[in-house]
Short mmCIF file of C-alpha atoms in Angstrom, two decimals:
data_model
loop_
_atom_site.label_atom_id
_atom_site.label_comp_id
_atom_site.label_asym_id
_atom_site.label_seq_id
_atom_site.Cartn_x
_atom_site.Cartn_y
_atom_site.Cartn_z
CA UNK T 369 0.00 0.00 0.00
CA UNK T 370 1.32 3.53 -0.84
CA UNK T 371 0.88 6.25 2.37
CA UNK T 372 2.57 8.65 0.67
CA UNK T 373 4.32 9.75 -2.30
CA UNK T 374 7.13 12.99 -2.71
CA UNK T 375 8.90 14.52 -5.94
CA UNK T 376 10.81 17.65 -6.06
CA UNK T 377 12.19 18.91 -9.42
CA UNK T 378 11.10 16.20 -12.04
CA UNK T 379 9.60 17.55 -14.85
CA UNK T 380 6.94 20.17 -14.19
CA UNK T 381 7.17 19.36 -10.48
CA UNK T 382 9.45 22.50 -8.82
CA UNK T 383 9.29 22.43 -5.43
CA UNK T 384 8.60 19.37 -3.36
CA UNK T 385 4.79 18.27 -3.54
CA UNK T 386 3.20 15.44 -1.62
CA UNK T 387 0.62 13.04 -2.27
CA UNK T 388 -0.73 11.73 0.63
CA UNK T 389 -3.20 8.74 0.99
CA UNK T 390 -3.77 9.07 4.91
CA UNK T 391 -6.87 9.99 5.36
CA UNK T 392 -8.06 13.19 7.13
CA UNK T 393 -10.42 13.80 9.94
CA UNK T 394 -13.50 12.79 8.50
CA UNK T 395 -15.14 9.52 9.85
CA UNK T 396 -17.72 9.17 6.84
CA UNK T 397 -16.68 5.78 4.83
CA UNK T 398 -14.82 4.34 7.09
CA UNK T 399 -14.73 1.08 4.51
CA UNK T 400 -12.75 3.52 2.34
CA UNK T 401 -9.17 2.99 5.15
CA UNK T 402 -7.47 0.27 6.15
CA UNK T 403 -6.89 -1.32 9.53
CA UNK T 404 -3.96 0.18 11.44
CA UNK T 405 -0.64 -1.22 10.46
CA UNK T 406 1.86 0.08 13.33
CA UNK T 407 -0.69 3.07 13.98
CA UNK T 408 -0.72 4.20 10.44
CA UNK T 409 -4.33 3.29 8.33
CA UNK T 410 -4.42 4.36 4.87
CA UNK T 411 -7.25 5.15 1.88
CA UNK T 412 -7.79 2.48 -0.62
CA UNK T 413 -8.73 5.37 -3.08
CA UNK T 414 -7.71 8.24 -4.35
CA UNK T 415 -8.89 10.42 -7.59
CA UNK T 416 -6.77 12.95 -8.81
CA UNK T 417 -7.77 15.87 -11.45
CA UNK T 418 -6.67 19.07 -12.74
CA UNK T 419 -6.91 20.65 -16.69
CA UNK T 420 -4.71 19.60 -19.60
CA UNK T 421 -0.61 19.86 -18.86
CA UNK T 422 -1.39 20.69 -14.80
CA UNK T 423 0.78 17.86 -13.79
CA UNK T 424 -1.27 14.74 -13.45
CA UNK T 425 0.43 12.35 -15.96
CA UNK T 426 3.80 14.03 -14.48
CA UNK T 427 3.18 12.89 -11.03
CA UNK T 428 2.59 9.33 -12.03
CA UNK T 429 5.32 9.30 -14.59
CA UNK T 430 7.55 10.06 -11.70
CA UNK T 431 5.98 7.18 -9.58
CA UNK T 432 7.19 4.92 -12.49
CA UNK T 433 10.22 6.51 -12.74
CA UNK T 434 11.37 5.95 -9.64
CA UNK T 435 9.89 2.00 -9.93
CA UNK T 436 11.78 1.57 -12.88
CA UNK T 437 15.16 3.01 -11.19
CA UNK T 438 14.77 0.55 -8.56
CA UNK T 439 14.13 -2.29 -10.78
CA UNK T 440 15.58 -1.61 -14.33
CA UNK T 441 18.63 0.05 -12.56
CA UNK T 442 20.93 2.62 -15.12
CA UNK T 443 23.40 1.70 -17.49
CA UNK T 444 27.09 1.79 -16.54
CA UNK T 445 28.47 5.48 -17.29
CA UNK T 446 25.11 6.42 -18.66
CA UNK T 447 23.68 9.38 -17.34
CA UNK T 448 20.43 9.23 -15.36
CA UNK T 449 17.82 9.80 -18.00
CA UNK T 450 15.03 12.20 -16.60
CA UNK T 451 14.61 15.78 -17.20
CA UNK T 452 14.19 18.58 -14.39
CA UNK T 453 11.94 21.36 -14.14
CA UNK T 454 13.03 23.71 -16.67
CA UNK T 455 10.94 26.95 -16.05
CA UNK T 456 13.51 27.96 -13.23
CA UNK T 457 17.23 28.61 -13.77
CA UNK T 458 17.79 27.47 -10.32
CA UNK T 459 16.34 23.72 -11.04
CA UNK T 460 19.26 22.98 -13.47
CA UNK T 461 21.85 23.44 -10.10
CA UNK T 462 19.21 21.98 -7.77
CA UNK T 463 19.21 17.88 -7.20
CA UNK T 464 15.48 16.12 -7.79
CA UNK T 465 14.38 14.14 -5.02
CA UNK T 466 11.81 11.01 -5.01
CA UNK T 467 10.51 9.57 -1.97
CA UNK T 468 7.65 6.61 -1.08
CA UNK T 469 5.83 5.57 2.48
CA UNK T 470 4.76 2.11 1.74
CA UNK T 471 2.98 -0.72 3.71
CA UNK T 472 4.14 -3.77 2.62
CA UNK T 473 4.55 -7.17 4.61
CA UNK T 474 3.74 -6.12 7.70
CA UNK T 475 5.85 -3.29 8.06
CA UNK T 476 6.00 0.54 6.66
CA UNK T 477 8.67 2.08 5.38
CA UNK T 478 10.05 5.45 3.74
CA UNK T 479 12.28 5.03 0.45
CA UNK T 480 13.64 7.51 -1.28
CA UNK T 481 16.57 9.19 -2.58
CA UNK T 482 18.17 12.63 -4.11
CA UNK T 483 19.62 12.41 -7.50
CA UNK T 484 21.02 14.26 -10.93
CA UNK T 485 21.54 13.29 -14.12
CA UNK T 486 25.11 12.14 -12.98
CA UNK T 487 24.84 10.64 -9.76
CA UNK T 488 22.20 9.45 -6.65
CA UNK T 489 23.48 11.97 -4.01
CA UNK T 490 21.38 10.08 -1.02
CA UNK T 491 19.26 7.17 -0.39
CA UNK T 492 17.86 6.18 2.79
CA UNK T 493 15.66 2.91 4.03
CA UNK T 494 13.57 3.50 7.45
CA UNK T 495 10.77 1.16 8.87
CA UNK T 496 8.39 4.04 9.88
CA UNK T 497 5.68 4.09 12.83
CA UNK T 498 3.27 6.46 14.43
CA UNK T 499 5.56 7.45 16.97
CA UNK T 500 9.15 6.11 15.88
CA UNK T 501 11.98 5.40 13.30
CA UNK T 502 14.50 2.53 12.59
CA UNK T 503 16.94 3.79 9.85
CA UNK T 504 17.59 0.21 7.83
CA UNK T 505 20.39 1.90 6.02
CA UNK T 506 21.56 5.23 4.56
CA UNK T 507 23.62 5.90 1.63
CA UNK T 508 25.30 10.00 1.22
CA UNK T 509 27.57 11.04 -1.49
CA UNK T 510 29.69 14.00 -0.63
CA UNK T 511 32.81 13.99 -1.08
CA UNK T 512 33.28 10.55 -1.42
CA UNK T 513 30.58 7.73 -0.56
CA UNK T 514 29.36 7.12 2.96
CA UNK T 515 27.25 3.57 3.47
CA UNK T 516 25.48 3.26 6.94
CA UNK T 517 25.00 -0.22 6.91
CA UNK T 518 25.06 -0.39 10.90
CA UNK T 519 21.40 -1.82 11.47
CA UNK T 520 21.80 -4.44 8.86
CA UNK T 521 24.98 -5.40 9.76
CA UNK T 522 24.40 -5.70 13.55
CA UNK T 523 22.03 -8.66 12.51
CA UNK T 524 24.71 -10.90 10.56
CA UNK T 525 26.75 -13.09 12.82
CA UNK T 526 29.19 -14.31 9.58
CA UNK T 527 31.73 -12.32 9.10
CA UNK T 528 31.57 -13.44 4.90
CA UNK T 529 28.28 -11.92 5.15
CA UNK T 530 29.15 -8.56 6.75
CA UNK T 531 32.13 -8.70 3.77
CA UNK T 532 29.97 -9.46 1.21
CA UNK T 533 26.86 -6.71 1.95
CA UNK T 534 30.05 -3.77 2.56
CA UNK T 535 31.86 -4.74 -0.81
CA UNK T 536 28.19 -4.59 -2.72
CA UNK T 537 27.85 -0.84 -1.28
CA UNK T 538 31.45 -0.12 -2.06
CA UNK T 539 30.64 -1.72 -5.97
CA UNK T 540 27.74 0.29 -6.51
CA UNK T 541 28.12 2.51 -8.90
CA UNK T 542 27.47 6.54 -8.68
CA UNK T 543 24.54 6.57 -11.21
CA UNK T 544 22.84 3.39 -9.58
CA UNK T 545 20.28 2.79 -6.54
CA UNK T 546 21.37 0.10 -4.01
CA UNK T 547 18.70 -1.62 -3.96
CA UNK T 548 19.00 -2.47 -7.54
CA UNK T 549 22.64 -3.80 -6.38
CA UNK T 550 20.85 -5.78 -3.78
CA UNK T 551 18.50 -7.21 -6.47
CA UNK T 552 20.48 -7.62 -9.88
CA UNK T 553 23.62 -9.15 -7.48
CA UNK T 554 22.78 -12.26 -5.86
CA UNK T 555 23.09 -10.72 -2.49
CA UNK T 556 19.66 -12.79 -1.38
CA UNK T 557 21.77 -16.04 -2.04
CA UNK T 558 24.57 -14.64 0.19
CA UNK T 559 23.18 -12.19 2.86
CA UNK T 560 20.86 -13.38 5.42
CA UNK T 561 18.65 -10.74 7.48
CA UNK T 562 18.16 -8.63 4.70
CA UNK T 563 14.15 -8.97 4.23
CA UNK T 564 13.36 -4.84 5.12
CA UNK T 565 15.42 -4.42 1.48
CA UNK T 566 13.74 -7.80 -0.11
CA UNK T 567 10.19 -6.36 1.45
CA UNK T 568 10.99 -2.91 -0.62
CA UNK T 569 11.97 -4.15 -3.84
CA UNK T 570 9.07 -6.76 -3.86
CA UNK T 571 6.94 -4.09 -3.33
CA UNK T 572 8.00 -2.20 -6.45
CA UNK T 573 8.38 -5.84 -8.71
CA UNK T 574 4.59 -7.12 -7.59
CA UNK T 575 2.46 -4.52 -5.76
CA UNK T 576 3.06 -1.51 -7.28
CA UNK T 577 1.21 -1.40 -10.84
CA UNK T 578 1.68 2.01 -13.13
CA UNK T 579 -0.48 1.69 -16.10
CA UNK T 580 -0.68 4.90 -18.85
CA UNK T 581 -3.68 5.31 -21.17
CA UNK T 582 -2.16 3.07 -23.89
CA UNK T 583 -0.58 0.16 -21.84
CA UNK T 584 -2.58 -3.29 -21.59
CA UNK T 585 -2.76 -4.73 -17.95
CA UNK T 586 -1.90 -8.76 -17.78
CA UNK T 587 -2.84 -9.59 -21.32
CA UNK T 588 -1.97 -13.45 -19.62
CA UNK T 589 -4.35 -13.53 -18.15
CA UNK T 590 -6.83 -14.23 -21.36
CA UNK T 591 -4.10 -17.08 -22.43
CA UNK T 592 -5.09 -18.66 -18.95
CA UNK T 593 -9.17 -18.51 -19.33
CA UNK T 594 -9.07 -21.61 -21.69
CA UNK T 595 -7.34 -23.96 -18.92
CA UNK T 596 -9.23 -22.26 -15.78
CA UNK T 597 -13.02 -22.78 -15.80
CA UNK T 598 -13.46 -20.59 -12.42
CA UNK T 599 -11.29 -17.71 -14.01
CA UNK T 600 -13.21 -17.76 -17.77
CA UNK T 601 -16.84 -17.62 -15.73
CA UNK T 602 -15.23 -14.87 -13.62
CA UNK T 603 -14.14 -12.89 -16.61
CA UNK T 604 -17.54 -13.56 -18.61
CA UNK T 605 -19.42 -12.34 -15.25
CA UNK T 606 -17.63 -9.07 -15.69
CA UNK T 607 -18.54 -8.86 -19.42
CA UNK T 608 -22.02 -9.38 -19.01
CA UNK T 609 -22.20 -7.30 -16.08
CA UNK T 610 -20.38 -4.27 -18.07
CA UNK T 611 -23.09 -4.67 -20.31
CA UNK T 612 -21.01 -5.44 -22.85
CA UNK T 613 -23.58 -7.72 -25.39
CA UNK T 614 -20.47 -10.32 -25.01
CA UNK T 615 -22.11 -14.05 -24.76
CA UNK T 616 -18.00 -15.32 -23.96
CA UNK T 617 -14.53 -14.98 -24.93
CA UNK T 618 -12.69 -17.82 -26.64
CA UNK T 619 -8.66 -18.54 -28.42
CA UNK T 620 -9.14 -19.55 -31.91
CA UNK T 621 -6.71 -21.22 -33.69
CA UNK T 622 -5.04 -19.20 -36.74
CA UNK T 623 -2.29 -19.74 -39.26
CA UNK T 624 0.76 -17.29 -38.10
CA UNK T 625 1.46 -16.90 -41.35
CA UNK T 626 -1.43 -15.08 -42.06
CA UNK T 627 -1.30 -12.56 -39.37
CA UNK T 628 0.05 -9.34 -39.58
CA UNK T 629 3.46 -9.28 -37.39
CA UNK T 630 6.36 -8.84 -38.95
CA UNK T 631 8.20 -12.48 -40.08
CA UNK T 632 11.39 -11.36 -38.25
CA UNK T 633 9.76 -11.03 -35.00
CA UNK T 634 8.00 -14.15 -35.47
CA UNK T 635 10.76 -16.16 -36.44
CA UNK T 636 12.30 -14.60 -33.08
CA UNK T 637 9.33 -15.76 -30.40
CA UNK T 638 9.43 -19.04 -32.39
CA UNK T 639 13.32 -19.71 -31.25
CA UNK T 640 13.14 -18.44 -27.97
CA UNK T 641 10.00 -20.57 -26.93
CA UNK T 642 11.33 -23.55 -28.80
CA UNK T 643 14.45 -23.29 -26.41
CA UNK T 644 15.35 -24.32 -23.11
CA UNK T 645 15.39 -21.45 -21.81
CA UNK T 646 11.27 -21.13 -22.45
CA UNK T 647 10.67 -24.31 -20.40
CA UNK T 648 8.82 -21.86 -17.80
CA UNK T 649 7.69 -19.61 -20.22
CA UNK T 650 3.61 -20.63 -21.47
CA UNK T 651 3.02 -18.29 -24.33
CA UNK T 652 4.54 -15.51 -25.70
CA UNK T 653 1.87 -12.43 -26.22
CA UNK T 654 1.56 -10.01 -29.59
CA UNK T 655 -0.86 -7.53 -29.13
CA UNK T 656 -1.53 -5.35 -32.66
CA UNK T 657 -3.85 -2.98 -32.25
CA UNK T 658 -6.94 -4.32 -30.20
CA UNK T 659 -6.05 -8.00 -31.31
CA UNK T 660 -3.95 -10.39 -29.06
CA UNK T 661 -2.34 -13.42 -30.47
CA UNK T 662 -0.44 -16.60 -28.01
CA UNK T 663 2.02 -18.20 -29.13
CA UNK T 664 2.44 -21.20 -27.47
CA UNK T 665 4.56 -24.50 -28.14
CA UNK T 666 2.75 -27.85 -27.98
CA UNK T 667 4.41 -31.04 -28.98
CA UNK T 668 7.59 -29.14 -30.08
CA UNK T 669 5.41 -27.12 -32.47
CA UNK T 670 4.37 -23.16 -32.42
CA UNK T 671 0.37 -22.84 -31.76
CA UNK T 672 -0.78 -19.90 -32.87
CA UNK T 673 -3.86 -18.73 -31.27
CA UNK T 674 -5.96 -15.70 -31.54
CA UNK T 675 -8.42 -14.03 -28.40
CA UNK T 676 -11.92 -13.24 -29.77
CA UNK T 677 -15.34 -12.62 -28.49
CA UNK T 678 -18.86 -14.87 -29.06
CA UNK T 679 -22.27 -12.94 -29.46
CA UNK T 680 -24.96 -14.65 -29.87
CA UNK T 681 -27.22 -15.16 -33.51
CA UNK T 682 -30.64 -15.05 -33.97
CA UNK T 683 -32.39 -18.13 -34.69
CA UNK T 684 -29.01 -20.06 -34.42
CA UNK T 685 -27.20 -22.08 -31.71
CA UNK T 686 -23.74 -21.38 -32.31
CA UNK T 687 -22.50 -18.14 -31.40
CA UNK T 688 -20.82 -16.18 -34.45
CA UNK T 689 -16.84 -14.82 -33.61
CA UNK T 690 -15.81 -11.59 -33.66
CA UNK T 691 -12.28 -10.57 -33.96
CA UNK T 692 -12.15 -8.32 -31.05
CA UNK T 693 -10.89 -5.13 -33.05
CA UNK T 694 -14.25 -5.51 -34.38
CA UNK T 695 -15.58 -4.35 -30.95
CA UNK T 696 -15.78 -0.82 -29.78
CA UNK T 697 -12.72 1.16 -28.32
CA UNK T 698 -14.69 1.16 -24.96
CA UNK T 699 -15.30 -2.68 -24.66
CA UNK T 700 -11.91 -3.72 -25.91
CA UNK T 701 -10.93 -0.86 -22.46
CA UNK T 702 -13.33 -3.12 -20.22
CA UNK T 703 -11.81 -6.26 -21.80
CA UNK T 704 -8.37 -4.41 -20.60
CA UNK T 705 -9.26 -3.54 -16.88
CA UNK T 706 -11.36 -7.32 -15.91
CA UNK T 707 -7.86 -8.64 -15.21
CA UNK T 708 -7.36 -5.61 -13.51
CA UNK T 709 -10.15 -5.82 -11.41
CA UNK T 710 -9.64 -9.22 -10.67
CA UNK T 711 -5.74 -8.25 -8.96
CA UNK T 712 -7.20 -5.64 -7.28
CA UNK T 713 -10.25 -7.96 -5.31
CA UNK T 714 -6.97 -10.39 -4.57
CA UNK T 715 -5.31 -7.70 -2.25
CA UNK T 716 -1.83 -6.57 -1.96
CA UNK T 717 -2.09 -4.59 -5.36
CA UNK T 718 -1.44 -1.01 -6.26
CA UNK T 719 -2.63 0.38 -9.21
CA UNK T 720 -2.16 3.68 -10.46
CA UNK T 721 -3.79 4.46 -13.77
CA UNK T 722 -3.34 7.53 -15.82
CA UNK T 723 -6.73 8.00 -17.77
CA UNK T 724 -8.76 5.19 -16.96
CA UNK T 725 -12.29 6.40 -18.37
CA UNK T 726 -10.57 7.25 -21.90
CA UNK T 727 -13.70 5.65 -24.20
CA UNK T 728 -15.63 4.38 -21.45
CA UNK T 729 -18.95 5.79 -20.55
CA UNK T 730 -19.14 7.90 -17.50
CA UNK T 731 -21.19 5.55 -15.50
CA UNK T 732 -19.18 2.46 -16.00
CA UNK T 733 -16.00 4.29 -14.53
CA UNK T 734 -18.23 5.55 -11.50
CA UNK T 735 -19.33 1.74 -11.11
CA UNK T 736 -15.51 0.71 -11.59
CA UNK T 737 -14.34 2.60 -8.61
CA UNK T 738 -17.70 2.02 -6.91
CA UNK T 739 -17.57 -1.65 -7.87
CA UNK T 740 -14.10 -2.01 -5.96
CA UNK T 741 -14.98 -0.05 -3.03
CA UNK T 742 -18.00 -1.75 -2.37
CA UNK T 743 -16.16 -5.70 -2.91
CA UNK T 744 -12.64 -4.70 -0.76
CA UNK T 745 -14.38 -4.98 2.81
CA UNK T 746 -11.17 -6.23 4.43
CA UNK T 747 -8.77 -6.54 1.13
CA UNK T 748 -5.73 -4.33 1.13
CA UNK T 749 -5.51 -3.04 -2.47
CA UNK T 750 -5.63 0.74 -3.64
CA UNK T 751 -6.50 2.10 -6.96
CA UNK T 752 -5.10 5.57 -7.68
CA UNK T 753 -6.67 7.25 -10.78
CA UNK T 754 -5.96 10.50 -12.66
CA UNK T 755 -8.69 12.03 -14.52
CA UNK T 756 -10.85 14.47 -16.05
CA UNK T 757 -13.75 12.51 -15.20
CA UNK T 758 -15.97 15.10 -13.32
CA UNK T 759 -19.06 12.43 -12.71
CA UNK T 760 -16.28 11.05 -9.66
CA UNK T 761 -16.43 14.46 -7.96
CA UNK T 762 -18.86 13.47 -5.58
CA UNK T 763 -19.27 12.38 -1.69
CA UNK T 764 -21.58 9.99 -2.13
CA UNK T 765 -18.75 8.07 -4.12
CA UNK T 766 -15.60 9.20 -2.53
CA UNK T 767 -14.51 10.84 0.79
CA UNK T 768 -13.14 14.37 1.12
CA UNK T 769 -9.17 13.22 1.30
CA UNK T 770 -9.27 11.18 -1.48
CA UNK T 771 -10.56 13.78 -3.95
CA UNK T 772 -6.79 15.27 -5.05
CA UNK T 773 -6.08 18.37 -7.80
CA UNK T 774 -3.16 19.38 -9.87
CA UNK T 775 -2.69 23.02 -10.62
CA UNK T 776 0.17 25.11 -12.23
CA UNK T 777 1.31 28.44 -11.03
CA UNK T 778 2.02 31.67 -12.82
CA UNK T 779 4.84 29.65 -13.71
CA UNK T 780 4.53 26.58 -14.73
CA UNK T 781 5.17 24.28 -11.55
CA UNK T 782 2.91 21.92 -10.95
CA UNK T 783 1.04 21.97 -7.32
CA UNK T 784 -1.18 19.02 -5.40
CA UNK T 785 -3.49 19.89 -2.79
CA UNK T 786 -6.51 17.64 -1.32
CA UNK T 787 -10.53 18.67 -0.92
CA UNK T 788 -9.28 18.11 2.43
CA UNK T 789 -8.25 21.71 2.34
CA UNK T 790 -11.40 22.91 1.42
CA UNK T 791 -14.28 24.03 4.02
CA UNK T 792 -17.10 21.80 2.28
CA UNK T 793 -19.46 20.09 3.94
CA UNK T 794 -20.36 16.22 3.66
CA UNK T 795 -23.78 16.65 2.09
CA UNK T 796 -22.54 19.28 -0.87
CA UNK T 797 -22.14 18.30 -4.20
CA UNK T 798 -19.06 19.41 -5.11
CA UNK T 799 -18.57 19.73 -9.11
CA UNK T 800 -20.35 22.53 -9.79
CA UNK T 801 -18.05 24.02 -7.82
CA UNK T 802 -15.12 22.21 -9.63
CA UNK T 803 -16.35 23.12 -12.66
CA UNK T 804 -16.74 27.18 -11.62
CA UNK T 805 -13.10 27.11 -10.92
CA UNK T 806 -13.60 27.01 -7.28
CA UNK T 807 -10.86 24.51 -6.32
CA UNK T 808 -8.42 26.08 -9.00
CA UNK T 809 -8.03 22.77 -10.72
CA UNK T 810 -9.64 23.74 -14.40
CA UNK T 811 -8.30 25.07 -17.84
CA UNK T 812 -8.04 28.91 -17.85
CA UNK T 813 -9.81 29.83 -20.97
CA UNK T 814 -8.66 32.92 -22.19
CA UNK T 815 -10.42 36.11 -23.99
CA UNK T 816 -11.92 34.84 -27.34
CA UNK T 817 -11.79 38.91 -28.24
CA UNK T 818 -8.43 38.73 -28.55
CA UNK T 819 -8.47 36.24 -31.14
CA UNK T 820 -7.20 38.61 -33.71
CA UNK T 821 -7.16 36.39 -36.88
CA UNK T 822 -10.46 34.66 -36.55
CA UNK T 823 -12.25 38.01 -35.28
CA UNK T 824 -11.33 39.84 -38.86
#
């Protein structure tokens, strides 16, 4: 679970700006939080919205970014690849700075750490609490590298092991994270006691989900629906109750030579499945357009298999197929977020979508969000949305602190603040208001007078 989320100088973020998903005072929707992990609860929810270029994509491209640090690591003498805030002369001195507060087996901590595009300056590991702090480890670049390794190393009773975690710090290079020198380094096979930094990083690799408007969540999942009965009635449930006029889903067998994907690529998927290394590896996915194709390998031959949809016919008994980029941009979207859905109502998920209602009608996002909230009595999963979606702005859907907006000053930094802020009281429908410009977080249209060429 995310508790909170900090970025200072990353793209049209100046200075630093929090997003926060503890909740506030109000005791309305108490379904909506958590139980108390080490005193801290937090929201399951949060919507976040604000005009064109105010900073809502930017805030969850810098989630990602800092996921992908952790994970992906940087290249060897490669400079770190982001870009600062560039409407302030000062920002190209300053260092950026990424932080998360994150519940995550059992415990919470605060990650984060201070970078340029030449080095990571800091980065720190605490378990957090209500009251207290236990620094795991901290890492400072001045002017040479200091590890604090104290906490961890108290722990180890080998000496080899004590050796082994100080020479990974002392390896890690200036433009890399140490965590993703704990990951990528076999340190787990060699270093016992370490399970605050394993609990971190497997938050990142399988809790923490960042999905932008044109990404495709667990396209797997559809491979798995023809060998699961449970999961294939689960996922035609959804369609039907969606309202989609989808009688099932089904993989039909195709000839890959007739499908359009480039013969090279083919050819490429073909080897690596065929090879040993594939033995754990079930199907290998090509998505073009709104189509999905598996290749799979079945008695040392490629299967080539393509998802489509069944609707029934009139006056018929077999259901006619539909290629499903014959379906509609907004039920190809639904066919996208049922897998989604169905990781969130397992628990233990974060998802954080950038425009989640693009083609979908506004009441099937409110029942999304509405659908989750009302099925995650005791599951610990949060979905995070940004949107222009104004049919969300209301109390009887969502709770005061997890109503967020982006705005951008006179110039150009992007700023987060929370209806939390905002005197309003529980029974008030609130997007009027949005929409008047009373919460700052709406284009600002200019004067059509001054229009010169068109008013001629």
């Amino acid at each position: 679970m995310l508790i909170r989320f900090s970025v200072e100088n990353f793209l049209s973020f100046s200075d630093r700006q929090k997003f926060s998903m503890l909740p506030g005072k109000g005791s309305l929707k108490a379904d909506h939080k958590t139980s108390k992990l080490n005193g801290i609860s937090v929201l399951k929810t949060a919507v976040l919205f604000g005009a064109n270029a105010s900073g809502k994509s930017n805030l969850i491209k810098a989630i990602d970014f800092g996921k992908k640090m952790v994970l992906r690591g940087n290249k060897p003498e490669k400079p770190i690849d982001y870009q600062k805030f560039r409407l302030d002369k000062q920002s190209n001195i300053n260092d950026s700075r990424i932080e998360y507060e994150i519940q995550h087996k059992g415990k919470n901590y605060a990650y984060g750490f201070i970078f340029n595009n030449e080095l990571i300056k800091e980065e720190w590991l605490y378990e957090i609490g209500a009251k207290k702090e236990i620094k795991i480890f901290e890492r400072n670049f001045s002017n040479k590298e200091i590890f604090d390794l104290n906490y961890i190393l108290q722990k180890l009773k080998k000496e080899e092991e004590k050796q082994f975690l100080r020479f990974i710090a002392k390896g890690t290079p200036n433009n890399q994270l140490f965590l993703t020198e704990i990951r990528t380094r076999k340190v787990r096979e060699n270093v016992s006691k370490i399970d605050d930094l394993l609990n971190v990083i497997d938050w990142f690799q399988n809790s923490l989900k960042v999905i932008f408007p044109d990404d495709k969540y667990n396209e797997g999942l559809k491979f798995e629906l023809k060998q699961d009965v449970e999961l294939l009635t689960t996922f035609e449930e959804f369609l039907s109750y969606f309202d989609t006029g989808i009688d099932g889903v089904c993989l039909e067998k195709v000839d890959s030579e007739n499908i359009d994907i480039p013969k090279p690529l083919l050819e490429k998927i073909r080897e690596d499945l065929l090879s040993k290394k594939s033995e754990n590896i079930r199907a290998s996915i090509i998505s073009k357009g709104n189509t999905t194709y598996f290749l799979s390998v079945k008695n040392d031959d490629i299967v080539t298999e393509k998802f489509m949809t069944k609707h029934k016919v009139k006056n018929a008994n077999n259901p006619e197929k539909f290629d499903t980029s014959d379906e509609s941009d907004g039920t190809n979207r639904i066919m996208d977020f049922i897998p989604l859905l169905m990781d969130l109502l397992k628990g233990d998920n974060v998802f954080i979508i950038d425009e989640m209602e693009r083609s979908l009608h506004p009441n099937l996002i409110y029942d999304l969000l509405d659908l989750f909230l009302s099925k995650s009595t005791g599951i610990n999963s949060q979905l995070i949305l940004a949107s222009h979606e104004s049919s969300l702005l209301t109390q009887k859907l969502l709770r005061k602190d997890e109503i967020w907006f982006a705005v951008k000053d006179n110039y150009g930094a992007s700023r987060l603040h929370s209806l939390e802020e905002y005197n309003v009281r529980f029974d008030k429908e609130i997007r009027k208001d949005y929409l008047l410009g009373r919460f700052k977080a709406i284009p600002r249209i200019g004067n059509r007078n001054k229009l010169t060429v068109i008013n001629k």
